[in-house]
């Protein structure tokens, strides 16, 4: 999983032109996504309806959380619909699907 968190972190650093010291991985865990959208409603490409083994990585930069979802191809994808400012009590909480057992 270390390679996946490194790839997600590198992607975010590039997107934000940020310093690596300002990035913190707050969640990195294996998960079974319910389908090929990987728990992210903004993935619109054709996808499988079967469960997909993968990972969920959440990274904090300043006051914002960035959600990266990973499927069987091991490529971290930023889930923009779940990425939001952190630390705001009035901010809606994203719905993260629980792992399928």
Coordinates of C-alpha atoms in Angstrom, one line a residue:
X1 CA 0.0 0.0 0.0
X2 CA 3.0 2.3 0.4
X3 CA 3.3 2.8 -3.3
X4 CA -0.4 3.7 -3.6
X5 CA -0.1 6.4 -0.8
X6 CA 3.1 7.7 -2.4
X7 CA 1.4 8.0 -5.8
X8 CA -1.7 9.7 -4.4
X9 CA 0.5 12.1 -2.4
X10 CA 2.7 12.9 -5.5
X11 CA -0.5 13.6 -7.6
X12 CA -1.8 16.0 -5.0
X13 CA 1.5 17.8 -4.6
X14 CA 1.6 18.2 -8.4
X15 CA -2.0 19.4 -8.6
X16 CA -1.6 22.0 -5.8
X17 CA 2.1 22.8 -6.4
X18 CA 2.5 22.2 -2.7
X19 CA 5.4 21.3 -0.5
X20 CA 5.5 17.7 0.6
X21 CA 5.9 18.7 4.2
X22 CA 2.4 20.3 4.0
X23 CA 0.8 17.0 3.0
X24 CA -0.5 14.5 5.6
X25 CA -2.0 11.1 4.9
X26 CA -4.8 10.6 7.4
X27 CA -6.4 7.4 6.1
X28 CA -4.9 4.6 4.0
X29 CA -6.9 1.4 4.1
X30 CA -7.9 -1.5 1.9
X31 CA -11.6 -1.6 0.9
X32 CA -14.0 -3.4 -1.3
X33 CA -15.9 -0.9 -3.4
X34 CA -19.5 -1.8 -4.3
X35 CA -18.8 -1.2 -8.0
X36 CA -16.3 0.2 -10.5
X37 CA -17.2 3.8 -9.5
X38 CA -15.1 3.1 -6.4
X39 CA -17.5 5.0 -4.2
X40 CA -17.2 8.2 -6.2
X41 CA -20.2 9.6 -8.0
X42 CA -18.1 11.8 -10.3
X43 CA -16.5 8.9 -12.1
X44 CA -18.5 8.8 -15.3
X45 CA -16.6 6.4 -17.5
X46 CA -18.1 2.9 -18.1
X47 CA -17.6 0.8 -15.0
X48 CA -18.3 -2.7 -13.7
X49 CA -21.3 -3.4 -11.5
X50 CA -19.3 -6.0 -9.6
X51 CA -17.5 -5.3 -6.3
X52 CA -13.9 -4.1 -6.8
X53 CA -11.0 -4.7 -4.4
X54 CA -9.0 -1.5 -3.8
X55 CA -7.9 1.2 -1.4
X56 CA -9.1 4.5 0.1
X57 CA -6.5 7.2 0.8
X58 CA -7.5 10.5 2.5
X59 CA -4.9 13.3 2.4
X60 CA -5.0 16.6 4.3
X61 CA -3.4 19.7 2.9
X62 CA -4.0 22.8 5.0
X63 CA -7.7 22.8 5.9
X64 CA -8.9 20.5 3.1
X65 CA -9.3 16.7 2.8
X66 CA -8.6 15.0 -0.5
X67 CA -10.1 11.6 -1.2
X68 CA -8.2 9.2 -3.5
X69 CA -9.9 6.0 -4.4
X70 CA -8.1 3.1 -5.9
X71 CA -9.4 0.1 -7.8
X72 CA -7.8 -3.1 -9.2
X73 CA -5.5 -1.1 -11.5
X74 CA -3.7 0.4 -8.5
X75 CA -4.1 4.0 -9.9
X76 CA -5.2 6.6 -7.3
X77 CA -8.0 8.7 -8.6
X78 CA -9.0 12.0 -6.9
X79 CA -12.7 11.8 -6.0
X80 CA -13.6 15.5 -6.3
X81 CA -17.1 15.1 -5.0
X82 CA -15.8 13.9 -1.6
X83 CA -12.9 16.3 -1.3
X84 CA -13.8 19.2 1.0
X85 CA -12.5 21.6 3.6
X86 CA -11.8 19.9 6.9
X87 CA -12.5 21.4 10.3
X88 CA -15.8 23.0 9.4
X89 CA -18.5 21.6 11.6
X90 CA -21.2 22.7 9.1
X91 CA -19.6 21.0 6.1
X92 CA -21.6 18.0 4.9
X93 CA -19.9 14.8 5.6
X94 CA -19.2 12.5 2.6
X95 CA -20.9 9.1 2.5
X96 CA -18.1 6.5 2.4
X97 CA -19.3 3.0 1.7
X98 CA -18.3 0.5 4.3
X99 CA -16.1 -2.4 3.2
X100 CA -18.1 -5.4 1.8
X101 CA -17.3 -8.5 3.7

